[in-house]
Amino acid sequence: MNMIRKKPTIRMNLIFFFTALILSALFMFLGISIQVTEDTVLENSTQYTRQLVTQVSSDIDNYINYMENISTMLATNVDIREYLSSSTLDKYREQELYNRILFQFDNILNMRNDIYNLAIYGENDKYVLNRGNDIINPYVDVKNMEWYAKAVEGNGKRILSSSHVQNLIYDDYKWVVTLSKAIRE
């Protein structure tokens, strides 16, 4: 049995070459499409990430500025200054100031549910804390706490701590970021 090999016809050659040409063009188009898609996705992801970082940074700056405004409002409050600075207040006046400060703290805490603690603490160990129900942890020395010491050193500048466990309040240990400021006369 002799198999005679037929010579390819022009028609078969054309079909073969057109198929090869179409497949080559298809694979080249596929490669270019994948590259363009990859570049576009990477560029869009980079741009989106930049926008996200910018937005988060702006939100954090706005939040810190808002907290700074609250701390400035409290630091310039006449009742707070009188309460912390005067050691000769009669009990009635001291209680009146304490209640007015608590009222202001309560308003702020009701307005902002993201604020966990509001406190003023004087060098004379007078303090007002949150809504007046919390007590200072007896196992801590407030004046040696980093946020307090840095606020005193900062002499009225805003001091922002990194996140830490706040152990100021007895039996209540939450992760917080502390914004503190010394109140100077």
Short mmCIF file of N, CA and C in Angstrom, two decimals:
data_model
loop_
_atom_site.label_atom_id
_atom_site.label_comp_id
_atom_site.label_asym_id
_atom_site.label_seq_id
_atom_site.Cartn_x
_atom_site.Cartn_y
_atom_site.Cartn_z
N MET A 1 0.80 -1.16 0.00
CA MET A 1 0.00 0.00 0.00
C MET A 1 0.85 1.24 0.00
N ASN A 2 0.80 1.77 -1.02
CA ASN A 2 1.51 3.02 -1.19
C ASN A 2 0.57 4.18 -0.99
N MET A 3 1.00 4.94 -0.08
CA MET A 3 0.21 6.15 0.10
C MET A 3 0.84 7.24 -0.72
N ILE A 4 0.07 7.72 -1.51
CA ILE A 4 0.57 8.79 -2.34
C ILE A 4 0.20 10.10 -1.65
N ARG A 5 1.22 10.80 -1.50
CA ARG A 5 1.01 12.10 -0.88
C ARG A 5 0.61 13.11 -1.92
N LYS A 6 -0.50 13.73 -1.63
CA LYS A 6 -0.96 14.74 -2.57
C LYS A 6 -0.27 16.04 -2.28
N LYS A 7 -0.02 16.72 -3.28
CA LYS A 7 0.56 18.04 -3.15
C LYS A 7 -0.52 18.98 -2.67
N PRO A 8 -0.17 19.83 -1.65
CA PRO A 8 -1.18 20.76 -1.17
C PRO A 8 -1.65 21.68 -2.30
N THR A 9 -2.90 21.88 -2.29
CA THR A 9 -3.46 22.75 -3.31
C THR A 9 -3.33 24.19 -2.86
N ILE A 10 -3.52 25.04 -3.79
CA ILE A 10 -3.44 26.48 -3.48
C ILE A 10 -4.53 26.83 -2.47
N ARG A 11 -5.66 26.20 -2.62
CA ARG A 11 -6.78 26.46 -1.72
C ARG A 11 -6.40 26.09 -0.28
N MET A 12 -5.83 24.93 -0.09
CA MET A 12 -5.40 24.49 1.24
C MET A 12 -4.33 25.41 1.81
N ASN A 13 -3.40 25.81 0.95
CA ASN A 13 -2.34 26.75 1.39
C ASN A 13 -2.95 28.07 1.86
N LEU A 14 -3.91 28.57 1.10
CA LEU A 14 -4.55 29.82 1.48
C LEU A 14 -5.30 29.67 2.81
N ILE A 15 -6.02 28.57 2.96
CA ILE A 15 -6.75 28.33 4.21
C ILE A 15 -5.77 28.26 5.38
N PHE A 16 -4.69 27.52 5.18
CA PHE A 16 -3.69 27.38 6.24
C PHE A 16 -3.08 28.75 6.61
N PHE A 17 -2.66 29.52 5.62
CA PHE A 17 -2.01 30.80 5.90
C PHE A 17 -3.00 31.82 6.49
N PHE A 18 -4.23 31.85 5.98
CA PHE A 18 -5.23 32.75 6.57
C PHE A 18 -5.55 32.35 8.01
N THR A 19 -5.63 31.05 8.26
CA THR A 19 -5.87 30.59 9.64
C THR A 19 -4.72 31.00 10.54
N ALA A 20 -3.50 30.79 10.04
CA ALA A 20 -2.31 31.18 10.82
C ALA A 20 -2.30 32.69 11.03
N LEU A 21 -2.64 33.44 9.99
CA LEU A 21 -2.67 34.90 10.10
C LEU A 21 -3.74 35.35 11.10
N ILE A 22 -4.91 34.76 11.02
CA ILE A 22 -6.01 35.13 11.93
C ILE A 22 -5.64 34.77 13.37
N LEU A 23 -5.09 33.56 13.57
CA LEU A 23 -4.68 33.16 14.92
C LEU A 23 -3.57 34.06 15.45
N SER A 24 -2.62 34.42 14.60
CA SER A 24 -1.54 35.33 15.03
C SER A 24 -2.12 36.68 15.43
N ALA A 25 -3.01 37.21 14.61
CA ALA A 25 -3.63 38.50 14.92
C ALA A 25 -4.45 38.41 16.20
N LEU A 26 -5.15 37.30 16.36
CA LEU A 26 -5.97 37.10 17.55
C LEU A 26 -5.11 37.06 18.81
N PHE A 27 -4.01 36.30 18.75
CA PHE A 27 -3.12 36.23 19.92
C PHE A 27 -2.43 37.56 20.19
N MET A 28 -2.07 38.28 19.12
CA MET A 28 -1.45 39.59 19.31
C MET A 28 -2.47 40.56 19.93
N PHE A 29 -3.70 40.54 19.44
CA PHE A 29 -4.76 41.38 20.00
C PHE A 29 -5.02 41.01 21.46
N LEU A 30 -5.03 39.72 21.76
CA LEU A 30 -5.24 39.26 23.13
C LEU A 30 -4.12 39.76 24.04
N GLY A 31 -2.87 39.65 23.58
CA GLY A 31 -1.73 40.14 24.37
C GLY A 31 -1.82 41.64 24.62
N ILE A 32 -2.14 42.39 23.58
CA ILE A 32 -2.26 43.84 23.72
C ILE A 32 -3.42 44.18 24.66
N SER A 33 -4.54 43.49 24.50
CA SER A 33 -5.71 43.74 25.36
C SER A 33 -5.39 43.46 26.82
N ILE A 34 -4.72 42.36 27.07
CA ILE A 34 -4.35 42.04 28.45
C ILE A 34 -3.43 43.10 29.02
N GLN A 35 -2.44 43.55 28.24
CA GLN A 35 -1.50 44.56 28.71
C GLN A 35 -2.22 45.89 28.98
N VAL A 36 -3.08 46.31 28.07
CA VAL A 36 -3.82 47.56 28.25
C VAL A 36 -4.75 47.46 29.45
N THR A 37 -5.44 46.34 29.58
CA THR A 37 -6.34 46.14 30.72
C THR A 37 -5.56 46.16 32.03
N GLU A 38 -4.43 45.47 32.04
CA GLU A 38 -3.59 45.45 33.25
C GLU A 38 -3.12 46.85 33.62
N ASP A 39 -2.65 47.60 32.62
CA ASP A 39 -2.19 48.97 32.88
C ASP A 39 -3.33 49.85 33.38
N THR A 40 -4.51 49.72 32.78
CA THR A 40 -5.66 50.52 33.18
C THR A 40 -6.10 50.18 34.60
N VAL A 41 -6.17 48.90 34.90
CA VAL A 41 -6.57 48.48 36.25
C VAL A 41 -5.55 48.97 37.28
N LEU A 42 -4.27 48.85 36.97
CA LEU A 42 -3.23 49.32 37.89
C LEU A 42 -3.31 50.83 38.08
N GLU A 43 -3.51 51.56 36.99
CA GLU A 43 -3.61 53.02 37.08
C GLU A 43 -4.85 53.43 37.89
N ASN A 44 -5.97 52.79 37.62
CA ASN A 44 -7.20 53.10 38.37
C ASN A 44 -7.06 52.75 39.84
N SER A 45 -6.43 51.63 40.13
CA SER A 45 -6.22 51.24 41.53
C SER A 45 -5.32 52.23 42.25
N THR A 46 -4.26 52.65 41.58
CA THR A 46 -3.35 53.63 42.18
C THR A 46 -4.06 54.95 42.42
N GLN A 47 -4.83 55.39 41.44
CA GLN A 47 -5.56 56.65 41.59
C GLN A 47 -6.60 56.54 42.71
N TYR A 48 -7.31 55.44 42.76
CA TYR A 48 -8.32 55.23 43.81
C TYR A 48 -7.66 55.21 45.19
N THR A 49 -6.52 54.53 45.29
CA THR A 49 -5.80 54.47 46.57
C THR A 49 -5.35 55.86 47.00
N ARG A 50 -4.85 56.65 46.06
CA ARG A 50 -4.44 58.03 46.38
C ARG A 50 -5.64 58.84 46.89
N GLN A 51 -6.76 58.72 46.20
CA GLN A 51 -7.96 59.44 46.62
C GLN A 51 -8.42 58.99 47.99
N LEU A 52 -8.36 57.70 48.23
CA LEU A 52 -8.77 57.15 49.52
C LEU A 52 -7.87 57.66 50.64
N VAL A 53 -6.55 57.62 50.41
CA VAL A 53 -5.61 58.10 51.42
C VAL A 53 -5.81 59.59 51.67
N THR A 54 -6.02 60.36 50.61
CA THR A 54 -6.27 61.79 50.76
C THR A 54 -7.55 62.04 51.56
N GLN A 55 -8.60 61.28 51.26
CA GLN A 55 -9.87 61.45 51.97
C GLN A 55 -9.73 61.07 53.44
N VAL A 56 -9.08 59.94 53.72
CA VAL A 56 -8.88 59.52 55.11
C VAL A 56 -8.04 60.54 55.86
N SER A 57 -6.99 61.03 55.21
CA SER A 57 -6.14 62.05 55.84
C SER A 57 -6.94 63.31 56.14
N SER A 58 -7.77 63.71 55.20
CA SER A 58 -8.61 64.89 55.40
C SER A 58 -9.61 64.66 56.54
N ASP A 59 -10.20 63.47 56.59
CA ASP A 59 -11.15 63.15 57.66
C ASP A 59 -10.47 63.16 59.03
N ILE A 60 -9.26 62.62 59.09
CA ILE A 60 -8.52 62.61 60.36
C ILE A 60 -8.17 64.04 60.77
N ASP A 61 -7.71 64.84 59.81
CA ASP A 61 -7.39 66.24 60.11
C ASP A 61 -8.62 66.99 60.61
N ASN A 62 -9.76 66.77 59.96
CA ASN A 62 -11.00 67.43 60.40
C ASN A 62 -11.40 66.97 61.79
N TYR A 63 -11.25 65.69 62.06
CA TYR A 63 -11.59 65.15 63.37
C TYR A 63 -10.69 65.75 64.45
N ILE A 64 -9.39 65.80 64.17
CA ILE A 64 -8.45 66.38 65.14
C ILE A 64 -8.76 67.86 65.35
N ASN A 65 -9.06 68.57 64.28
CA ASN A 65 -9.42 69.99 64.43
C ASN A 65 -10.69 70.16 65.26
N TYR A 66 -11.65 69.27 65.07
CA TYR A 66 -12.87 69.33 65.86
C TYR A 66 -12.56 69.09 67.34
N MET A 67 -11.73 68.09 67.61
CA MET A 67 -11.33 67.81 68.99
C MET A 67 -10.53 68.99 69.57
N GLU A 68 -9.70 69.58 68.74
CA GLU A 68 -8.94 70.76 69.17
C GLU A 68 -9.89 71.90 69.53
N ASN A 69 -10.92 72.09 68.74
CA ASN A 69 -11.91 73.14 69.05
C ASN A 69 -12.61 72.87 70.38
N ILE A 70 -12.94 71.61 70.63
CA ILE A 70 -13.56 71.26 71.91
C ILE A 70 -12.59 71.53 73.06
N SER A 71 -11.32 71.13 72.87
CA SER A 71 -10.35 71.34 73.96
C SER A 71 -10.10 72.83 74.19
N THR A 72 -10.09 73.62 73.12
CA THR A 72 -9.92 75.07 73.27
C THR A 72 -11.13 75.67 73.98
N MET A 73 -12.32 75.22 73.62
CA MET A 73 -13.53 75.71 74.27
C MET A 73 -13.47 75.41 75.78
N LEU A 74 -13.03 74.20 76.13
CA LEU A 74 -12.94 73.84 77.55
C LEU A 74 -11.81 74.59 78.24
N ALA A 75 -10.68 74.74 77.55
CA ALA A 75 -9.52 75.40 78.17
C ALA A 75 -9.78 76.88 78.42
N THR A 76 -10.66 77.48 77.64
CA THR A 76 -10.95 78.91 77.82
C THR A 76 -12.22 79.15 78.63
N ASN A 77 -12.85 78.09 79.07
CA ASN A 77 -14.08 78.20 79.85
C ASN A 77 -13.79 78.83 81.21
N VAL A 78 -14.50 79.89 81.53
CA VAL A 78 -14.29 80.63 82.78
C VAL A 78 -14.57 79.76 84.00
N ASP A 79 -15.62 78.96 83.94
CA ASP A 79 -15.96 78.09 85.08
C ASP A 79 -14.84 77.08 85.35
N ILE A 80 -14.32 76.49 84.29
CA ILE A 80 -13.23 75.51 84.45
C ILE A 80 -12.00 76.18 85.02
N ARG A 81 -11.66 77.33 84.50
CA ARG A 81 -10.47 78.04 85.00
C ARG A 81 -10.63 78.38 86.48
N GLU A 82 -11.79 78.88 86.84
CA GLU A 82 -12.02 79.23 88.24
C GLU A 82 -12.00 77.98 89.12
N TYR A 83 -12.62 76.92 88.66
CA TYR A 83 -12.68 75.67 89.44
C TYR A 83 -11.28 75.11 89.69
N LEU A 84 -10.43 75.11 88.66
CA LEU A 84 -9.10 74.53 88.80
C LEU A 84 -8.11 75.43 89.53
N SER A 85 -8.25 76.74 89.36
CA SER A 85 -7.21 77.63 89.89
C SER A 85 -7.45 78.11 91.31
N SER A 86 -8.68 78.11 91.74
CA SER A 86 -8.96 78.68 93.05
C SER A 86 -8.97 77.61 94.13
N SER A 87 -8.16 77.84 95.16
CA SER A 87 -8.15 76.90 96.29
C SER A 87 -8.98 77.45 97.45
N THR A 88 -9.55 78.65 97.26
CA THR A 88 -10.30 79.28 98.36
C THR A 88 -11.80 79.37 98.07
N LEU A 89 -12.30 78.51 97.21
CA LEU A 89 -13.74 78.53 96.92
C LEU A 89 -14.52 77.95 98.09
N ASP A 90 -15.66 78.60 98.38
CA ASP A 90 -16.51 77.97 99.40
C ASP A 90 -17.20 76.77 98.75
N LYS A 91 -17.71 75.88 99.55
CA LYS A 91 -18.28 74.62 99.07
C LYS A 91 -19.44 74.84 98.10
N TYR A 92 -20.26 75.86 98.38
CA TYR A 92 -21.39 76.14 97.51
C TYR A 92 -20.92 76.53 96.11
N ARG A 93 -19.97 77.47 96.04
CA ARG A 93 -19.44 77.94 94.75
C ARG A 93 -18.73 76.79 94.01
N GLU A 94 -17.96 76.02 94.74
CA GLU A 94 -17.25 74.90 94.13
C GLU A 94 -18.24 73.89 93.53
N GLN A 95 -19.30 73.59 94.24
CA GLN A 95 -20.32 72.65 93.74
C GLN A 95 -21.06 73.24 92.55
N GLU A 96 -21.32 74.54 92.60
CA GLU A 96 -21.98 75.20 91.48
C GLU A 96 -21.12 75.11 90.22
N LEU A 97 -19.82 75.41 90.35
CA LEU A 97 -18.91 75.32 89.20
C LEU A 97 -18.82 73.89 88.69
N TYR A 98 -18.71 72.95 89.61
CA TYR A 98 -18.61 71.53 89.27
C TYR A 98 -19.84 71.11 88.46
N ASN A 99 -21.02 71.49 88.89
CA ASN A 99 -22.26 71.14 88.18
C ASN A 99 -22.34 71.79 86.80
N ARG A 100 -21.88 73.02 86.69
CA ARG A 100 -21.89 73.70 85.39
C ARG A 100 -20.92 73.03 84.42
N ILE A 101 -19.77 72.63 84.95
CA ILE A 101 -18.79 71.92 84.11
C ILE A 101 -19.37 70.57 83.67
N LEU A 102 -19.99 69.86 84.59
CA LEU A 102 -20.62 68.57 84.24
C LEU A 102 -21.70 68.75 83.18
N PHE A 103 -22.46 69.83 83.28
CA PHE A 103 -23.50 70.11 82.29
C PHE A 103 -22.88 70.29 80.91
N GLN A 104 -21.77 71.03 80.86
CA GLN A 104 -21.09 71.24 79.58
C GLN A 104 -20.50 69.92 79.07
N PHE A 105 -19.88 69.14 79.94
CA PHE A 105 -19.34 67.83 79.55
C PHE A 105 -20.46 66.94 79.01
N ASP A 106 -21.59 66.95 79.70
CA ASP A 106 -22.72 66.11 79.29
C ASP A 106 -23.20 66.50 77.90
N ASN A 107 -23.28 67.79 77.63
CA ASN A 107 -23.68 68.26 76.30
C ASN A 107 -22.72 67.77 75.22
N ILE A 108 -21.43 67.87 75.49
CA ILE A 108 -20.42 67.44 74.52
C ILE A 108 -20.51 65.93 74.31
N LEU A 109 -20.59 65.18 75.40
CA LEU A 109 -20.66 63.72 75.29
C LEU A 109 -21.94 63.26 74.60
N ASN A 110 -23.03 63.98 74.77
CA ASN A 110 -24.27 63.64 74.07
C ASN A 110 -24.19 63.96 72.59
N MET A 111 -23.46 65.02 72.25
CA MET A 111 -23.30 65.43 70.87
C MET A 111 -22.38 64.49 70.10
N ARG A 112 -21.34 64.03 70.74
CA ARG A 112 -20.31 63.23 70.07
C ARG A 112 -20.20 61.87 70.74
N ASN A 113 -20.73 60.84 70.11
CA ASN A 113 -20.64 59.51 70.70
C ASN A 113 -19.27 58.87 70.47
N ASP A 114 -18.40 59.51 69.71
CA ASP A 114 -17.05 58.99 69.51
C ASP A 114 -16.08 59.47 70.58
N ILE A 115 -16.50 60.38 71.44
CA ILE A 115 -15.66 60.83 72.55
C ILE A 115 -15.93 59.91 73.72
N TYR A 116 -14.88 59.27 74.19
CA TYR A 116 -15.06 58.30 75.27
C TYR A 116 -14.91 58.95 76.64
N ASN A 117 -13.93 59.82 76.79
CA ASN A 117 -13.70 60.49 78.08
C ASN A 117 -13.50 61.97 77.87
N LEU A 118 -14.04 62.74 78.79
CA LEU A 118 -13.73 64.16 78.92
C LEU A 118 -13.28 64.36 80.35
N ALA A 119 -12.15 64.99 80.51
CA ALA A 119 -11.65 65.19 81.87
C ALA A 119 -10.86 66.48 81.97
N ILE A 120 -10.96 67.10 83.13
CA ILE A 120 -10.02 68.16 83.49
C ILE A 120 -9.39 67.72 84.80
N TYR A 121 -8.11 67.97 84.89
CA TYR A 121 -7.39 67.55 86.10
C TYR A 121 -6.39 68.65 86.44
N GLY A 122 -6.55 69.23 87.60
CA GLY A 122 -5.70 70.34 88.00
C GLY A 122 -4.46 69.90 88.74
N GLU A 123 -3.49 70.78 88.75
CA GLU A 123 -2.26 70.51 89.50
C GLU A 123 -2.54 70.39 90.99
N ASN A 124 -3.68 70.93 91.42
CA ASN A 124 -4.09 70.83 92.83
C ASN A 124 -4.94 69.57 93.08
N ASP A 125 -4.94 68.65 92.10
CA ASP A 125 -5.66 67.36 92.16
C ASP A 125 -7.18 67.49 92.11
N LYS A 126 -7.70 68.66 91.79
CA LYS A 126 -9.13 68.79 91.53
C LYS A 126 -9.39 68.26 90.13
N TYR A 127 -10.51 67.58 89.98
CA TYR A 127 -10.83 67.07 88.65
C TYR A 127 -12.33 66.96 88.45
N VAL A 128 -12.69 66.93 87.17
CA VAL A 128 -14.05 66.62 86.74
C VAL A 128 -13.88 65.59 85.63
N LEU A 129 -14.67 64.53 85.73
CA LEU A 129 -14.49 63.42 84.80
C LEU A 129 -15.84 62.99 84.21
N ASN A 130 -15.93 63.04 82.90
CA ASN A 130 -17.12 62.60 82.16
C ASN A 130 -18.40 63.21 82.72
N ARG A 131 -19.33 62.39 83.15
CA ARG A 131 -20.63 62.88 83.65
C ARG A 131 -20.68 62.92 85.17
N GLY A 132 -19.53 62.75 85.82
CA GLY A 132 -19.47 62.83 87.27
C GLY A 132 -19.65 61.51 87.98
N ASN A 133 -19.93 60.44 87.26
CA ASN A 133 -20.15 59.13 87.88
C ASN A 133 -18.89 58.29 87.98
N ASP A 134 -17.91 58.57 87.15
CA ASP A 134 -16.68 57.78 87.12
C ASP A 134 -15.70 58.26 88.19
N ILE A 135 -14.86 57.34 88.65
CA ILE A 135 -13.81 57.73 89.60
C ILE A 135 -12.46 57.40 88.99
N ILE A 136 -11.47 58.16 89.42
CA ILE A 136 -10.12 57.94 88.93
C ILE A 136 -9.56 56.68 89.57
N ASN A 137 -8.88 55.91 88.76
CA ASN A 137 -8.27 54.66 89.21
C ASN A 137 -7.28 54.96 90.34
N PRO A 138 -7.46 54.38 91.52
CA PRO A 138 -6.57 54.67 92.64
C PRO A 138 -5.16 54.10 92.45
N TYR A 139 -4.98 53.25 91.45
CA TYR A 139 -3.68 52.62 91.22
C TYR A 139 -2.82 53.36 90.21
N VAL A 140 -3.29 54.50 89.74
CA VAL A 140 -2.49 55.29 88.80
C VAL A 140 -2.22 56.66 89.38
N ASP A 141 -1.08 57.19 89.01
CA ASP A 141 -0.73 58.56 89.36
C ASP A 141 -0.95 59.40 88.11
N VAL A 142 -2.01 60.17 88.10
CA VAL A 142 -2.39 60.92 86.91
C VAL A 142 -1.25 61.80 86.43
N LYS A 143 -0.54 62.42 87.34
CA LYS A 143 0.51 63.36 86.95
C LYS A 143 1.70 62.66 86.29
N ASN A 144 1.80 61.36 86.43
CA ASN A 144 2.87 60.62 85.77
C ASN A 144 2.39 59.92 84.49
N MET A 145 1.12 60.08 84.17
CA MET A 145 0.63 59.49 82.92
C MET A 145 1.19 60.30 81.76
N GLU A 146 1.54 59.60 80.69
CA GLU A 146 2.23 60.24 79.57
C GLU A 146 1.43 61.41 78.99
N TRP A 147 0.14 61.22 78.79
CA TRP A 147 -0.66 62.28 78.17
C TRP A 147 -0.73 63.52 79.07
N TYR A 148 -0.73 63.33 80.40
CA TYR A 148 -0.77 64.46 81.32
C TYR A 148 0.58 65.16 81.34
N ALA A 149 1.65 64.38 81.50
CA ALA A 149 3.00 64.96 81.57
C ALA A 149 3.34 65.73 80.29
N LYS A 150 3.00 65.16 79.14
CA LYS A 150 3.30 65.85 77.88
C LYS A 150 2.46 67.11 77.72
N ALA A 151 1.23 67.09 78.21
CA ALA A 151 0.40 68.30 78.14
C ALA A 151 1.00 69.40 78.99
N VAL A 152 1.48 69.06 80.18
CA VAL A 152 2.11 70.06 81.05
C VAL A 152 3.37 70.60 80.39
N GLU A 153 4.18 69.70 79.81
CA GLU A 153 5.39 70.13 79.11
C GLU A 153 5.05 70.99 77.89
N GLY A 154 3.95 70.65 77.21
CA GLY A 154 3.54 71.38 76.00
C GLY A 154 3.06 72.78 76.27
N ASN A 155 2.77 73.09 77.53
CA ASN A 155 2.42 74.44 77.95
C ASN A 155 1.30 75.06 77.10
N GLY A 156 0.20 74.34 76.96
CA GLY A 156 -0.95 74.88 76.24
C GLY A 156 -1.08 74.41 74.81
N LYS A 157 -0.08 73.69 74.30
CA LYS A 157 -0.18 73.15 72.95
C LYS A 157 -0.98 71.85 72.98
N ARG A 158 -1.59 71.56 71.86
CA ARG A 158 -2.35 70.31 71.73
C ARG A 158 -1.37 69.14 71.69
N ILE A 159 -1.63 68.13 72.50
CA ILE A 159 -0.82 66.92 72.52
C ILE A 159 -1.72 65.76 72.11
N LEU A 160 -1.33 65.05 71.07
CA LEU A 160 -2.11 63.92 70.58
C LEU A 160 -1.29 62.65 70.79
N SER A 161 -1.86 61.71 71.51
CA SER A 161 -1.15 60.46 71.79
C SER A 161 -1.42 59.44 70.69
N SER A 162 -0.59 58.42 70.66
CA SER A 162 -0.92 57.27 69.82
C SER A 162 -1.95 56.45 70.57
N SER A 163 -2.51 55.46 69.92
CA SER A 163 -3.54 54.66 70.60
C SER A 163 -2.93 53.90 71.77
N HIS A 164 -3.67 53.85 72.86
CA HIS A 164 -3.20 53.19 74.07
C HIS A 164 -4.40 52.79 74.92
N VAL A 165 -4.16 51.93 75.88
CA VAL A 165 -5.22 51.56 76.82
C VAL A 165 -5.29 52.64 77.88
N GLN A 166 -6.45 53.27 77.99
CA GLN A 166 -6.64 54.33 78.98
C GLN A 166 -7.04 53.70 80.30
N ASN A 167 -6.19 53.85 81.30
CA ASN A 167 -6.50 53.26 82.61
C ASN A 167 -6.79 54.34 83.65
N LEU A 168 -7.20 55.51 83.21
CA LEU A 168 -7.52 56.61 84.11
C LEU A 168 -8.75 56.30 84.95
N ILE A 169 -9.76 55.70 84.35
CA ILE A 169 -11.02 55.44 85.03
C ILE A 169 -10.96 54.06 85.67
N TYR A 170 -11.36 54.01 86.92
CA TYR A 170 -11.32 52.75 87.66
C TYR A 170 -12.18 51.68 86.99
N ASP A 171 -11.59 50.52 86.78
CA ASP A 171 -12.27 49.34 86.24
C ASP A 171 -12.86 49.57 84.84
N ASP A 172 -12.20 50.39 84.04
CA ASP A 172 -12.65 50.67 82.68
C ASP A 172 -11.42 50.90 81.82
N TYR A 173 -11.11 49.97 80.96
CA TYR A 173 -9.85 50.01 80.21
C TYR A 173 -10.14 49.89 78.72
N LYS A 174 -10.26 51.02 78.07
CA LYS A 174 -10.56 51.05 76.64
C LYS A 174 -9.33 51.55 75.86
N TRP A 175 -9.26 51.11 74.59
CA TRP A 175 -8.24 51.66 73.69
C TRP A 175 -8.72 53.04 73.25
N VAL A 176 -7.86 54.01 73.39
CA VAL A 176 -8.22 55.39 73.03
C VAL A 176 -7.03 56.10 72.39
N VAL A 177 -7.33 57.21 71.77
CA VAL A 177 -6.33 58.19 71.36
C VAL A 177 -6.65 59.42 72.20
N THR A 178 -5.65 59.95 72.89
CA THR A 178 -5.90 61.05 73.82
C THR A 178 -5.42 62.37 73.24
N LEU A 179 -6.30 63.36 73.26
CA LEU A 179 -5.92 64.72 72.94
C LEU A 179 -5.94 65.47 74.26
N SER A 180 -4.79 66.00 74.65
CA SER A 180 -4.71 66.71 75.93
C SER A 180 -4.06 68.07 75.72
N LYS A 181 -4.38 68.96 76.63
CA LYS A 181 -3.86 70.33 76.55
C LYS A 181 -3.82 70.88 77.97
N ALA A 182 -2.71 71.52 78.30
CA ALA A 182 -2.60 72.15 79.62
C ALA A 182 -3.40 73.45 79.63
N ILE A 183 -4.08 73.69 80.74
CA ILE A 183 -4.83 74.94 80.90
C ILE A 183 -3.97 75.86 81.75
N ARG A 184 -3.52 76.92 81.14
CA ARG A 184 -2.66 77.89 81.83
C ARG A 184 -3.39 79.20 82.00
N GLU A 185 -3.06 79.90 83.07
CA GLU A 185 -3.70 81.20 83.33
C GLU A 185 -3.08 82.27 82.47
#
